[in-house]
Structures are given as structure tokens and as C-alpha cells.
Short mmCIF file of C-alpha atoms in Angstrom, two decimals:
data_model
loop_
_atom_site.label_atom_id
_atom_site.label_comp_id
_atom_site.label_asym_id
_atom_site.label_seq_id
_atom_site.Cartn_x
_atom_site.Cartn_y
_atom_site.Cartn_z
CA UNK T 16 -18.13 -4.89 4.82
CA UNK T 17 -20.17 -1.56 4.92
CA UNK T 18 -18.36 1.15 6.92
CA UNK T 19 -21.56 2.46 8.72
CA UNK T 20 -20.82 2.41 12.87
CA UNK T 21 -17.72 1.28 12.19
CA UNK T 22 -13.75 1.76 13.95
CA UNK T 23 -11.11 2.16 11.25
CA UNK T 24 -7.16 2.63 11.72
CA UNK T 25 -5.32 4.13 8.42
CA UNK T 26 -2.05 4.34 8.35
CA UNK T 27 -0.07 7.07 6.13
CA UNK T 28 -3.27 8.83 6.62
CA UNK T 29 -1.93 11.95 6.66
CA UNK T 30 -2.22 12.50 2.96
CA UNK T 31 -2.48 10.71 -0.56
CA UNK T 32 -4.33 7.99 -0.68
CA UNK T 33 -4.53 7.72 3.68
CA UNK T 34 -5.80 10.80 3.45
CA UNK T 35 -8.82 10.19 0.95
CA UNK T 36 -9.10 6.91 2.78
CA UNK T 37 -9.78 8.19 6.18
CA UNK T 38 -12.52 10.94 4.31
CA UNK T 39 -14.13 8.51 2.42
CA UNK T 40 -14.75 6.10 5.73
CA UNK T 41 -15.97 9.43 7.70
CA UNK T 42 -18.61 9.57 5.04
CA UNK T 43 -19.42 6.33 4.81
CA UNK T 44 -21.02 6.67 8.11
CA UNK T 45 -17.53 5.01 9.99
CA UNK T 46 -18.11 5.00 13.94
CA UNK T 47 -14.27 6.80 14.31
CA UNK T 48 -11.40 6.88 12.32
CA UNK T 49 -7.80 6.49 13.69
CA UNK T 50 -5.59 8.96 11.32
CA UNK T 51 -2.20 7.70 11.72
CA UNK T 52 1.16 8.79 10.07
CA UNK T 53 4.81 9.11 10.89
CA UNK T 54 3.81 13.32 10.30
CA UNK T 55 1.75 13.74 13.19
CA UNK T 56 0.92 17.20 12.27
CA UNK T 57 -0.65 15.90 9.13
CA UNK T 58 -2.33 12.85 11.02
CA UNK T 59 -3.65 15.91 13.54
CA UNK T 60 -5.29 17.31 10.46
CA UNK T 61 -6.84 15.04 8.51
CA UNK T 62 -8.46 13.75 11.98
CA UNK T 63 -9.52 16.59 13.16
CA UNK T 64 -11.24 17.51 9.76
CA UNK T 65 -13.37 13.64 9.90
CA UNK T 66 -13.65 13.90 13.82
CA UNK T 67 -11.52 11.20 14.21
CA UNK T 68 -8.10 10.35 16.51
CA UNK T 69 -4.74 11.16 14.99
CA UNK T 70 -1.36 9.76 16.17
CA UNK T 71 2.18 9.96 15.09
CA UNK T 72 3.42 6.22 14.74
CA UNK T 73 6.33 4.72 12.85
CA UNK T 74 5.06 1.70 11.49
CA UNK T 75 8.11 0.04 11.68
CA UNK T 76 7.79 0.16 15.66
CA UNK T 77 5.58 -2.93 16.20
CA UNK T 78 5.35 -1.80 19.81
CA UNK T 79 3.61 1.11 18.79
CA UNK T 80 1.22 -0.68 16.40
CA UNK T 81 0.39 -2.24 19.40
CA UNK T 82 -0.12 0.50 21.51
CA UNK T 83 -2.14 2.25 19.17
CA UNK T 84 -4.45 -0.53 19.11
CA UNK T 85 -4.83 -0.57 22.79
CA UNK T 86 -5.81 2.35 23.08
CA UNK T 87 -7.90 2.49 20.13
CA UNK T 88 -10.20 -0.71 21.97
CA UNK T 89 -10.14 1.05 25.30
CA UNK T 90 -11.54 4.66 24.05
CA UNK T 91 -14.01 2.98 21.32
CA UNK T 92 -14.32 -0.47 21.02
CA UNK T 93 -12.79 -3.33 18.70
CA UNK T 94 -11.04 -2.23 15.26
CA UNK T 95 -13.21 -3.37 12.49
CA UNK T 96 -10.78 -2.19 9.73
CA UNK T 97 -7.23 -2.27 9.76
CA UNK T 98 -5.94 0.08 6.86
CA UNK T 99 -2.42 -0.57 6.41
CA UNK T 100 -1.03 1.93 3.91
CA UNK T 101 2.08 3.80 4.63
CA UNK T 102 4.75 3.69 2.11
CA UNK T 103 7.19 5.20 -0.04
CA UNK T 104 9.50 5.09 -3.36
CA UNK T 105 13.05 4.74 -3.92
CA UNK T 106 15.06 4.67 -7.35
CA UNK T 107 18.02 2.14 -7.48
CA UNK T 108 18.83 -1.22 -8.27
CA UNK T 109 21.56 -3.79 -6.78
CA UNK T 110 23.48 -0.83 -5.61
CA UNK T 111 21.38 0.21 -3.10
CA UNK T 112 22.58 -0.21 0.57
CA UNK T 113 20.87 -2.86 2.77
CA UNK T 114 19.86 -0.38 4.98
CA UNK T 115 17.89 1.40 2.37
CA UNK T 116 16.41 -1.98 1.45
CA UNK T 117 15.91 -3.19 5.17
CA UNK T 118 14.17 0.41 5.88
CA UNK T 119 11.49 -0.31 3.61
CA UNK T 120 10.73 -4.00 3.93
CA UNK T 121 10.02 -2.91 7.37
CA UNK T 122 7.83 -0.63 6.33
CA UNK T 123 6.09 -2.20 3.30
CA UNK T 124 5.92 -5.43 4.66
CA UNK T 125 6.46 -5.85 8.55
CA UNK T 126 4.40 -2.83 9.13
CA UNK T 127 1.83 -5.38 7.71
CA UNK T 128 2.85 -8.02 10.04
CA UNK T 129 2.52 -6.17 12.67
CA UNK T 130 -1.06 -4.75 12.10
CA UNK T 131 -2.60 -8.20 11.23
CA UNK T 132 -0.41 -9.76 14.95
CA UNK T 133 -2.19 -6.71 16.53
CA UNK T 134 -6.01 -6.87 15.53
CA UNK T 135 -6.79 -10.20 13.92
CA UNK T 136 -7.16 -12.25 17.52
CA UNK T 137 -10.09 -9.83 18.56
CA UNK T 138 -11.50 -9.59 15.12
CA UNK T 139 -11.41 -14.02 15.65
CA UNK T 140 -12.94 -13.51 18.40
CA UNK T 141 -15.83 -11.73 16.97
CA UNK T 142 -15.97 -13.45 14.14
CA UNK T 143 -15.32 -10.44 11.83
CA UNK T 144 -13.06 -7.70 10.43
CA UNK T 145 -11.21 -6.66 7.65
CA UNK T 146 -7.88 -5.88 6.40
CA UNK T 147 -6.95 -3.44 3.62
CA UNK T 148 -3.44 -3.18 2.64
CA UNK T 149 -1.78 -0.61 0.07
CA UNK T 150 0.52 -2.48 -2.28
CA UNK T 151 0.73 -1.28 -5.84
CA UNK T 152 0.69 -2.42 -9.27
CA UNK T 153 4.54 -3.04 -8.94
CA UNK T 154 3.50 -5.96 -6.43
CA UNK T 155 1.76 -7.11 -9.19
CA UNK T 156 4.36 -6.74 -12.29
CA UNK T 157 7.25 -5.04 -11.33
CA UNK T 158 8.66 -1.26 -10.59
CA UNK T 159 11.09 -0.80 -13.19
CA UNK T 160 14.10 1.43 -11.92
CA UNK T 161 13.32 0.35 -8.18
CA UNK T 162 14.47 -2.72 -6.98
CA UNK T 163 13.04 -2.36 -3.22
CA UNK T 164 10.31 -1.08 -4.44
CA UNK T 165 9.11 -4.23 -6.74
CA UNK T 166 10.22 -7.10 -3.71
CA UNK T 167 9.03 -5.32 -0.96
CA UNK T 168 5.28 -4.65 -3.07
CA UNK T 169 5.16 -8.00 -4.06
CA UNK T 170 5.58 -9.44 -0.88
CA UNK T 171 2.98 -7.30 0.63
CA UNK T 172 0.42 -8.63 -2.09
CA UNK T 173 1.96 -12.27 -1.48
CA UNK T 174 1.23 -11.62 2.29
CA UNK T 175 -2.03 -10.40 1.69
CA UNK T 176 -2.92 -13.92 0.00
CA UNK T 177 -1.53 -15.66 2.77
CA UNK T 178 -4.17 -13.37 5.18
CA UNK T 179 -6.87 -14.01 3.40
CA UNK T 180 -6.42 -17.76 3.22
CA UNK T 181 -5.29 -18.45 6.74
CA UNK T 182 -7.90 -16.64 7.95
CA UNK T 183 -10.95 -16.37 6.04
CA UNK T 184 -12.87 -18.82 7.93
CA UNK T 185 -12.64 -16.98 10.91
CA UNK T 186 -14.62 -14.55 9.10
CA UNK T 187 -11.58 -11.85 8.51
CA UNK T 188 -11.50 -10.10 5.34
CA UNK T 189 -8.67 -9.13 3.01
CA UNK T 190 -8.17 -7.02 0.48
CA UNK T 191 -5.32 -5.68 -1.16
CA UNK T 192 -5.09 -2.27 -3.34
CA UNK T 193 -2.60 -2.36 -6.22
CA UNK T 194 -2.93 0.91 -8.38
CA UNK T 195 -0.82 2.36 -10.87
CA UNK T 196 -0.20 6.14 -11.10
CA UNK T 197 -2.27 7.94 -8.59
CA UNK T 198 -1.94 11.99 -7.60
CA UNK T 199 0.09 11.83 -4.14
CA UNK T 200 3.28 13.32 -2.97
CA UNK T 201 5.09 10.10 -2.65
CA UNK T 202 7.70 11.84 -4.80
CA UNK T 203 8.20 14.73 -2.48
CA UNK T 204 8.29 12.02 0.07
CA UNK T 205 11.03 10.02 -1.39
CA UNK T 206 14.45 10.23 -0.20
CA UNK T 207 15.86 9.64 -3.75
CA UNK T 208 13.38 12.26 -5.45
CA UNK T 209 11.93 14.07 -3.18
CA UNK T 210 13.36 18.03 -3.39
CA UNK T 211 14.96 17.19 -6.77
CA UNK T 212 12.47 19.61 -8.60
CA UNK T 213 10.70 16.45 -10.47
CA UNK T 214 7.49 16.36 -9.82
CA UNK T 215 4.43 13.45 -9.49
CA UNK T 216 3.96 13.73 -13.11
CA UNK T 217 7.66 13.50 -13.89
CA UNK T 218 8.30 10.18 -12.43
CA UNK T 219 4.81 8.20 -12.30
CA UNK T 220 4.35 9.61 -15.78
CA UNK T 221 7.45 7.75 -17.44
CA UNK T 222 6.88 4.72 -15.71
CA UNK T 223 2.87 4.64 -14.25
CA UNK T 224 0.71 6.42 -16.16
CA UNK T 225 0.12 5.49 -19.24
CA UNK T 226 -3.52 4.33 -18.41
CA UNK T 227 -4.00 7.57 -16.50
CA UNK T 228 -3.18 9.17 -13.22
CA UNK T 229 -6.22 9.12 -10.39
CA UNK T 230 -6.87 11.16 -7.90
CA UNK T 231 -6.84 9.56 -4.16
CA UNK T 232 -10.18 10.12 -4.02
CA UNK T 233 -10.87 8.08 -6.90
CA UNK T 234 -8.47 5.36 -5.35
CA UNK T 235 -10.33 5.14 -2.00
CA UNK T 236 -14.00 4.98 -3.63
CA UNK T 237 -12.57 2.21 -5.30
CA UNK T 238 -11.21 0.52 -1.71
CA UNK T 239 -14.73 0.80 -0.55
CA UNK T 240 -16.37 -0.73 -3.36
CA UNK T 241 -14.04 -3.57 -3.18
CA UNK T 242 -14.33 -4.02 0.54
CA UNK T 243 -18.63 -4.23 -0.33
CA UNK T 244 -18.03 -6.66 -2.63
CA UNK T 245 -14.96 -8.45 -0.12
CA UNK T 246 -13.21 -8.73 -3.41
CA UNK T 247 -9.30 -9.42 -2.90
CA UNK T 248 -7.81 -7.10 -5.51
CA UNK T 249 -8.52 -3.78 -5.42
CA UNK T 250 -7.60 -2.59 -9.08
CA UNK T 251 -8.85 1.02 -9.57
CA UNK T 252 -6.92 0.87 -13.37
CA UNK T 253 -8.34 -2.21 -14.64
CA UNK T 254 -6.24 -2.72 -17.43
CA UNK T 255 -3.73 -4.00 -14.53
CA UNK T 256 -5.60 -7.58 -14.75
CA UNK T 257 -4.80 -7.55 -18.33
CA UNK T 258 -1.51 -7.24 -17.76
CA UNK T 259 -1.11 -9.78 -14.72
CA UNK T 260 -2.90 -12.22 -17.37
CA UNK T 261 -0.21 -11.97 -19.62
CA UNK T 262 2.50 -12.34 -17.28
CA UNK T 263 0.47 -15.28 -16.12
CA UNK T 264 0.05 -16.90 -19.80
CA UNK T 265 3.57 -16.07 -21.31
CA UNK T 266 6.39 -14.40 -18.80
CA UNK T 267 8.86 -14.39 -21.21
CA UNK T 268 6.89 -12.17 -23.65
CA UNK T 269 5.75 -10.26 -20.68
CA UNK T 270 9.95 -9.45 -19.55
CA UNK T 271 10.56 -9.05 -23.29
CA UNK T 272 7.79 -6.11 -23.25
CA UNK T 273 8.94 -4.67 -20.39
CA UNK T 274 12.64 -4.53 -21.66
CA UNK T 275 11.63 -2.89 -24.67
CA UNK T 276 9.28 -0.26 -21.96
CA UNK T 277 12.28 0.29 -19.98
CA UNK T 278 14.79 0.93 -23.11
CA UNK T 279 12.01 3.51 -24.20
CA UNK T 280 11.98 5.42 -20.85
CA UNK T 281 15.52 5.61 -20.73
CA UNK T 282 15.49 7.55 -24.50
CA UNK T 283 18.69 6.76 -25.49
CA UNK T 284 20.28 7.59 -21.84
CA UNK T 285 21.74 5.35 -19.03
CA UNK T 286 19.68 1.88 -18.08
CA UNK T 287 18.80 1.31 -14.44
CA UNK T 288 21.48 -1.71 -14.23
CA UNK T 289 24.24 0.63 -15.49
CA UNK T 290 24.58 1.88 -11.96
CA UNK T 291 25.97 -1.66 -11.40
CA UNK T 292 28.80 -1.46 -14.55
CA UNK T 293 32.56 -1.50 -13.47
CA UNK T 294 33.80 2.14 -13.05
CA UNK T 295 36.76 2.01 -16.25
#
């Protein structure tokens, strides 16, 4: 899939990795680009900076996935890429409320859903198009601290896998980008961290970043290279196959490791399943 004269949708393409997204796919030559983001002020921005279309949209509201596509076919033709890539984090384990964990399936995963329900029948009918979706690393291995966080990744990557079987000889495309540590606000965005004076580094660098913090831009080069190459994983720190190999070959040395990580973030302090302790 070469961008080139072709229609592209990003969601959470206001900033981070969206952001980067819907730049790179301007350059690339992309027909228009559909900036979309729950901040339509942001979404405004970034589209009006790649002369694209930008729309405020919770991704949660299938009806408006829907309606965004609509009208995305009407003004310029069918959706060749589907960039589905809103998201945010949370810190907390068993205690968190369902509606906290409800809030983001529907947003890491059903927000998925929904995009694939609303574009794949044209792209079948053409007998093309693509699908990127933003998981992480944590969909991968886990998220340690964040319990919604590490089910609702990993069932966007095990959705992802479903796509790209189902539908692959129809001639749809899937891909599905699972980074560690990149340079975003997702911490100012995060109800849990967000305003708490931490900062990117202070979060993604305990538990991310040990093989290095990227820049979006970096991320999104990597999205398009994968895309070229239609390869399913989009890993922009490769040492992230390493790792899924040895969860793969031995998962009980691979929990046993990541014990021992998560003791050694905590330094000496409180354990993510204290939270759960009886109060004495």
C-alpha cells in the first residue's frame, strides 16, 4: 500500500502519534486526510496544516464512525486507509470500577469494531484497502500497573489477527502498531495522571523505555514502511519481537522476569496489587 492519491481517516489525530500519522500520509502524496479526534480544535489543526478534513468524533459512538465515513465517500471517494488510533492510559488494577474498564474497551477495542463494520464492505467491493490499528507493546506482553490497559491492548492486537485473516482474500490489509515508549501526551491525557505534575518521561520511563523513547514521527515512518511492505506488526523498537519470543518459548520465565521488573520499579514502595490488600 503506497499512500500516493490516496483517502485516509486517523483517528486521535489530533496529536501524538495521529498527529505524525496524518503528516506523514500528507507527504506521502495521500489524496486527503480525515483528521479526527474527540478535541476537535486539535483535529481542526492538524487538518488544516495537511489540507485535509477535521472532525470531532467520539469513537465510542459507532453512529458517528459511520457518519464520518459517509460523508468522507460522498465529498472524496472510497476510504483507502482506515487509521484507527485513539487511546489512552489508566493506572490501577482489580480495583478499578467497571465503568473505567468499560470506557476504554470501548474505546480501544469497539472503536475498532466499528471502523472495520464501517469501511471494509466498500473496500470488498473494490477489492482493496487497508487497516492500521494503534495497539501497543502492552498488547503484546503486558502493561504492568494497568490492568485495562494490558486486556483492552491485547484484544485490539488479537482483533487485528482476526482482520487480517477473515479478510485478506478480499484483498484488505492489516496491520497493527505495537510500540513501546513513544513522546506523546498520553500522560497529560490520562485521567489517572494527567495534571499530577509527572510527566511522559516519568511514567513511560519506569515502565517503557528502557529501549528508548521515539518521537511520533519516528513511529509513523515506521507505520508507512510497514504498510509498503503489508507486514502485520508494526514494531518501531524491535527488541519487542525478542521479547514476544520469549514469552512464546518459556512464559513462566517470561512472568518470573517481569515480577522481578515490577518489584524494581516499585523501589522498595507499594506493589500495584496492594491496592487490592484488606484495609487492617
Amino acid at each position: 500500500m503506497e499512500l500516493n492519491d490516496r483517502v485516509v481517516i486517523i483517528t486521535g489525530g489530533g496529536s501524538g502519534i495521529g498527529e505524525a500519522l496524518a503528516r506523514a500520509a500528507h507527504a506521502a502524496g495521500a489524496r486527503h486526510v480525515v483528521v479526527a479526534d474527540l478535541d476537535e480544535a486539535a483535529a481542526q489543526r492538524v487538518a488544516t496544516e495537511v489540507g485535509g478534513t477535521g472532525i470531532g468524533i467520539d469513537v465510542r459512538d459507532e453512529e458517528a464512525i459511520i457518519a464520518m465515513v459517509d460523508q468522507t465517500e460522498a465529498a472524496h471517494g472510497p476510504i483507502d486507509v482506515f487509521v484507527s488510533n485513539a487511546g489512552y492510559v489508566t493506572a490501577a488494577g482489580l480495583e478499578d470500577s467497571n465503568e473505567r474498564i468499560n470506557h476504554m474497551w470501548d474505546v480501544h477495542v469497539m472503536s475498532h469494531i466499528y471502523a472495520a463494520r464501517a469501511v471494509v464492505p466498500s473496500m470488498i467491493a473494490r477489492g482493496e484497502g487497508y487497516l492500521l490499528s494503534t495497539a501497543s507493546a502492552a498488547g503484546l506482553l503486558t502493561q504492568i500497573g494497568s490492568l485495562a490497559y494490558s486486556v483492552t491492548k491485547g484484544a485490539a492486537v488479537s482483533l487485528a489477527e482476526f482482520l487480517s485473516i477473515t479478510h485478506h482474500h478480499q484483498g484488505i490489509r492489516v496491520s497493527v502498531l505495537c510500540p513501546q515508549a513513544v513522546a506523546t501526551n498520553i500522560v497529560a491525557n490520562s485521567p489517572d495522571l494527567g495534571g499530577t505534575g509527572n510527566t511522559p518521561d516519568d511514567f513511560e520511563g519506569g515502565v517503557a523505555s528502557g529501549d528508548g523513547v521515539l518521537t511520533s514521527a519516528e513511529v509513523a515512518q515506521a507505520c508507512l514502511d510497514a504498510m509498503r511492505d503489508e507486514r502485520f506488526h508494526v514494531l518501531p523498537h524491535p527488541e519487542v519481537a525478542t521479547y514476544v519470543e520469549r514469552k512464546a518459548t518459556d512464559v513462566d520465565r517470561w512472568l518470573t522476569g517481569m515480577r522481578r521488573f515490577q518489584s524494581a520499579l516499585a523501589a522498595g514502595g507499594p506493589l500495584p496489587g496492594d491496592a487490592m490488600a484488606p484495609k487492617l
